[in-house]
XYZ file of C-alpha atoms in Angstrom:
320
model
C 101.539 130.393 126.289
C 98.902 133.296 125.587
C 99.855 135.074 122.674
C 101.004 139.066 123.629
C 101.514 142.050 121.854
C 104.598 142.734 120.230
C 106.077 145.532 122.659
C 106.167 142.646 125.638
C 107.864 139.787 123.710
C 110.785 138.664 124.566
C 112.354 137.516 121.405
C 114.206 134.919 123.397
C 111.490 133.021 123.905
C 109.641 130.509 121.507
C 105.973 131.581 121.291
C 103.586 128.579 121.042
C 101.039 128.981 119.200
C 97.997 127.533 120.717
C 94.591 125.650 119.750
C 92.402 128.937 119.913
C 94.585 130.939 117.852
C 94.126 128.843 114.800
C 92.362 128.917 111.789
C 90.758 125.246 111.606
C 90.083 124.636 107.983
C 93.394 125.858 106.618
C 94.939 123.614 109.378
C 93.610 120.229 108.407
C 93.624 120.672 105.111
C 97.048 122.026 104.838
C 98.173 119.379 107.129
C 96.888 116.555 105.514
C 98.826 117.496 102.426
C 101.741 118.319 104.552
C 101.697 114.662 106.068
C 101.393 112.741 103.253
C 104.497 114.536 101.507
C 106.622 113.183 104.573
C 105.288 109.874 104.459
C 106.189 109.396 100.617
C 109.715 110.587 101.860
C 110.641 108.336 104.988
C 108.415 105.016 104.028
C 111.314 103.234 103.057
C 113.577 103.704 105.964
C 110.380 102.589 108.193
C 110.010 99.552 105.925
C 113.781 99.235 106.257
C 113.431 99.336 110.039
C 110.743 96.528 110.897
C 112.727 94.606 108.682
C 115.854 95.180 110.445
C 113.991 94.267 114.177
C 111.631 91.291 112.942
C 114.975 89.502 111.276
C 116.829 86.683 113.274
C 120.376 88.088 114.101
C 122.357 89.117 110.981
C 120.424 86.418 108.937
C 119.775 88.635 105.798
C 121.030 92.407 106.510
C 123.985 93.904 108.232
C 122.696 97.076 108.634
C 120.590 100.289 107.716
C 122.807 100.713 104.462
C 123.218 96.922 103.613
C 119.345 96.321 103.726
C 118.385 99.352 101.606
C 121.075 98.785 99.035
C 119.857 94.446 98.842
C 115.777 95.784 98.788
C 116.745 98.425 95.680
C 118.894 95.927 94.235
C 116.260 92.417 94.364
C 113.102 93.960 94.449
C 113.709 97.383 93.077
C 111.705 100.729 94.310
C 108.735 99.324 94.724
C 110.352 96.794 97.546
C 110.805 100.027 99.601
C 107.008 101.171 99.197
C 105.920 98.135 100.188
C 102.636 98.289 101.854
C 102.653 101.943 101.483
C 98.816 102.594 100.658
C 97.815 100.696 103.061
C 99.505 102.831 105.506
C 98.330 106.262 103.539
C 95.212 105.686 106.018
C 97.393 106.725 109.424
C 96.600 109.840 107.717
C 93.548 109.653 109.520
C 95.136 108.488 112.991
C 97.887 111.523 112.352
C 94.937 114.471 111.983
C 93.495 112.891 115.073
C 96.648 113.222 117.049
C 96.978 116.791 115.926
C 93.616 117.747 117.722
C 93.801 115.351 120.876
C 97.454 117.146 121.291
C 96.098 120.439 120.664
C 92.845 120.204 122.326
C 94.459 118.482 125.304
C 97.475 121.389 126.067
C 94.310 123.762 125.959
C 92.329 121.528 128.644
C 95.844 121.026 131.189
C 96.102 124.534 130.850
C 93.354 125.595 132.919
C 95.100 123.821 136.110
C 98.649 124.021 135.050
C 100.573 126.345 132.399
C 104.115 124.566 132.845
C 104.893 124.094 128.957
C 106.458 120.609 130.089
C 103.643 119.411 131.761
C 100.993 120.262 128.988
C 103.229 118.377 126.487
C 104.147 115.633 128.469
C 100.148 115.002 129.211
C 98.990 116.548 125.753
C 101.949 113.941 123.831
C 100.629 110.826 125.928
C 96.957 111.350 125.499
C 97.338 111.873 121.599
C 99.544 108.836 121.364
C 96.836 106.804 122.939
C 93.921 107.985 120.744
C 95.937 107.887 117.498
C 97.390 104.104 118.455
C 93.984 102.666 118.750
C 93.623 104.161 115.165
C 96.887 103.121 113.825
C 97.212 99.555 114.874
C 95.137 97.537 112.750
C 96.724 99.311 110.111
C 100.181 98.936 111.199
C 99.534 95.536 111.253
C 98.129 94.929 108.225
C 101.231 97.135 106.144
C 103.790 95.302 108.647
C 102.837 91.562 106.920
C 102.908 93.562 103.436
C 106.607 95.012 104.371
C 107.587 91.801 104.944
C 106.688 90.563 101.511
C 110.523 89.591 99.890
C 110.399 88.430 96.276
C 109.297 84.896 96.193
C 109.218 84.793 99.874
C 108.404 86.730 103.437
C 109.840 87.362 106.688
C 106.762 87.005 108.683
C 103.727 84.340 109.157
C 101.731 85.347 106.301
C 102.798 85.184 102.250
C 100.692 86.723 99.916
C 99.692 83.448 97.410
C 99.906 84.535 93.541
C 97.136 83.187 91.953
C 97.759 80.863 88.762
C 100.765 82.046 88.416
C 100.237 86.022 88.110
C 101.432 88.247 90.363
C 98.508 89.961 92.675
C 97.959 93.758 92.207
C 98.619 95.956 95.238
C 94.687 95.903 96.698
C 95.096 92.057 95.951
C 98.132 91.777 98.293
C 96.200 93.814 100.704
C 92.745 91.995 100.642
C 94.730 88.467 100.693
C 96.920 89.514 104.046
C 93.159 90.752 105.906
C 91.996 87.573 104.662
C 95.047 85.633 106.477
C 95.355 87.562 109.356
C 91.550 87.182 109.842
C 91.109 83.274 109.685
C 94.432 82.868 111.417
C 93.319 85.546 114.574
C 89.803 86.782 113.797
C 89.752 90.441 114.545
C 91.835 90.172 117.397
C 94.322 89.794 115.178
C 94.650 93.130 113.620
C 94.680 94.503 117.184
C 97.890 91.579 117.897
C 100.512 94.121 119.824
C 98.268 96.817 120.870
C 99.403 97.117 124.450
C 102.896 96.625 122.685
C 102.358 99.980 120.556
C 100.665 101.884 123.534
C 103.639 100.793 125.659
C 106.468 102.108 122.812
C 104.574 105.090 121.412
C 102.871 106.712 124.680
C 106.485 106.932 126.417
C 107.672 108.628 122.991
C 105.301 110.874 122.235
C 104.785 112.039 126.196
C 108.563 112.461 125.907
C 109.079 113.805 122.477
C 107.226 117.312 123.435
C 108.618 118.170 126.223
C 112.741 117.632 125.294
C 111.663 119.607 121.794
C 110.563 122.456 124.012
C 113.359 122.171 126.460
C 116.048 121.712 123.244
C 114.431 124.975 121.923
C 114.575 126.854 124.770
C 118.013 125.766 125.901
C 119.354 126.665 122.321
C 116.760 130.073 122.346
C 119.050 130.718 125.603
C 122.686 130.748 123.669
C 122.243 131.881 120.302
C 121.476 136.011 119.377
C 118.099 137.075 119.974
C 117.766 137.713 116.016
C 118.193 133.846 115.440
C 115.048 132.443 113.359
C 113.248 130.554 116.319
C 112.493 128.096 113.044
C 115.748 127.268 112.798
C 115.789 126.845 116.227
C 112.719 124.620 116.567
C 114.302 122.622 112.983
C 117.548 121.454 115.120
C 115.791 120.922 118.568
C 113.424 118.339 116.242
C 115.470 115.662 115.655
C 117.449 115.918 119.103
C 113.918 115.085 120.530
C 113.442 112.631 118.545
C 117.330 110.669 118.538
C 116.689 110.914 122.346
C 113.086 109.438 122.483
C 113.946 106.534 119.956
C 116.969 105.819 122.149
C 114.773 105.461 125.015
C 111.868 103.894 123.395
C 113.749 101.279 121.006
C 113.547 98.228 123.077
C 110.064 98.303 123.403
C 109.780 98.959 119.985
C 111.470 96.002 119.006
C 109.725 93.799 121.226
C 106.130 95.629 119.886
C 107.159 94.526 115.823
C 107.968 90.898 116.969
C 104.807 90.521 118.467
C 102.812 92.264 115.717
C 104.153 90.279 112.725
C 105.364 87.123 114.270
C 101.955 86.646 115.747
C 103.499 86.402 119.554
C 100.991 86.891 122.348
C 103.171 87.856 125.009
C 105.137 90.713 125.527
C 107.060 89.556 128.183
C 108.115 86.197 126.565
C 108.744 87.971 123.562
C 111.466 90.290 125.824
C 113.083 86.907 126.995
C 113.347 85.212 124.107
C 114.834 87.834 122.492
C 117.357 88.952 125.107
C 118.047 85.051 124.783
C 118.650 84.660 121.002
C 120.308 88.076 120.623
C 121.350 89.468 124.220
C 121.079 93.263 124.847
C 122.078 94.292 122.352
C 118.734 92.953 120.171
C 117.018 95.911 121.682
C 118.756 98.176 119.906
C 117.951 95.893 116.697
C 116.846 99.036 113.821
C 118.005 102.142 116.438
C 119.660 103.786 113.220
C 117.038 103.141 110.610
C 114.954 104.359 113.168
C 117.022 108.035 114.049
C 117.866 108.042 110.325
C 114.621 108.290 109.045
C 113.304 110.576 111.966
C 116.257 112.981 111.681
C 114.795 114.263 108.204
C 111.091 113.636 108.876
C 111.382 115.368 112.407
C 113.033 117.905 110.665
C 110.290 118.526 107.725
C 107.503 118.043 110.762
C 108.859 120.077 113.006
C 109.700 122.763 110.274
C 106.383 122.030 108.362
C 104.065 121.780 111.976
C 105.188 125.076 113.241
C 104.665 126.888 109.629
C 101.191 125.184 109.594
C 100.463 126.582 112.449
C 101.800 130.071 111.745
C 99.761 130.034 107.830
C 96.490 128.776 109.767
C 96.983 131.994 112.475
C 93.610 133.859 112.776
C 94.261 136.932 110.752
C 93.843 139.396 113.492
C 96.564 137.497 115.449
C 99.436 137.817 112.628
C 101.010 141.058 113.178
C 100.833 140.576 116.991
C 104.205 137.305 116.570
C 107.764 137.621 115.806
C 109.242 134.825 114.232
């Protein structure tokens, strides 16, 4: 949407503000900061999550609630964070989608300036470049997540060496070392057709049910209503209905990734088996739980990004 001057907007609708209109350097570096405050926030209800769709049945947690109250209570807060700065690096994979989803609306837009179709394009095409990022890492902070006291969930356990406990880096360098003699370095790209086929549905439908949540609440609330506020509630509505439609290949995508399966499609029958349908909904809550506030902070923190990295001359000409 081309920005206009302030006499022609309609205050109905949502302006978007677009790849040209920003101010680079503020945007990356503000964004960077932005990300890794939501990160420190939601970790432990992602941890909580693979946990929840890796484990057999009910074998160690009931639920969302029952596995983060067992974590805190036998390995404390640093059970929640496991893994954690190994995953700091998605920072990386996160600016990336930023500018593939930015640069990419700007490129559909010369052939066709439906807002759906941009995102649904723009959200697909970012997903792709940011997964072939975020794998190996996902993999490598998945076998760390599954690190209980004295034990783990997955193939790999990190070995304590004469009986001390291994520093953080040590845990790290001993699951690479693991993974690597177990799968060489196909290994840290185990489930990558997995992640493309969970995250490139979510993200290509993410964008466009935030913009039509927006503009569908934009249409019954008073035209003075704070289009952040707006934009803050149609968030997480996105984002409960892509996990809902995404979840079972989610699911499937951490099975294969820690468990070290090869196929997907096995994977999906042996788990339908063990657990019938209703193992692909394994994690659903953890998983809308922990996007309802992070959706919520993106979605709030994105679109003020955006507005503080403006080009000055463009500021007085949008209505918030």
């Amino acid at each position: 949407m081309a920005v206009r001057p302030a006499a022609m907007e309609d205050k109905r609708n949502i302006p978007i503000i677009e790849w040209e209109h920003l101010d680079k350097r503020k945007f990356y570096l503000l964004g960077v900061c932005m990300t890794m405050m939501i990160r420190v926030s939601v970790y432990p209800f992602t941890l909580i999550r693979t946990r929840l769709q890796v484990q057999k049945g009910k074998s160690l947690y009931n639920g969302t609630f029952d596995a983060f109250v067992k974590i805190l209570r036998t390995e404390g807060t640093a059970g929640l964070y496991r893994g954690f700065l190994v995953n700091t690096f998605t920072l990386i994979s996160g600016q990336c989608y930023v500018t593939t989803y930015e640069l990419t609306r700007k490129y559909v837009s010369r052939y066709n300036n439906n807002n759906a179709v941009k995102s649904l394009v723009a959200g697909g095409s970012a997903s792709l470049v940011a997964q072939s990022i975020t794998v190996p890492i996902d993999v490598v902070s998945q076998h760390l997540m599954m690190q209980r006291k004295g034990e783990s969930m997955g193939r790999f356990r990190v070995q304590a060496r004469e009986g001390r406990r291994l520093l953080v880096f040590g845990q790290t360098r001993d699951i690479i070392a693991q993974i690597f003699r177990a799968d060489g370095l196909r290994g840290f790209y185990r489930g990558y057709v997995a992640s493309l086929l969970t995250y490139i549905p979510n993200s290509a439908v993410w964008w466009p049910f935030y913009h039509f949540y927006a503009e569908q609440l934009a249409s019954l609330t008073p035209r003075d209503c704070p289009h952040l506020l707006l934009q803050a509630i149609s968030g997480p509505l996105a984002a409960a209905t892509a996990s809902t439609l995404t979840n079972p290949m989610d699911v499937i995508r951490a099975r294969v990734q820690v468990e070290g399966k090869s196929s997907i499609i096995l994977t999906f029958k042996q788990l339908l088996a063990e657990e019938g349908p209703w193992g692909l909904t394994k994690g659903l809550s953890a998983r809308i739980i922990s996007a309802t506030p992070s959706t919520i902070v993106i979605v709030v923190g994105y679109e003020t990004l955006k507005k503080l990295s403006l080009r000055p001359e463009l500021v007085d000409s949008r209505h918030w």
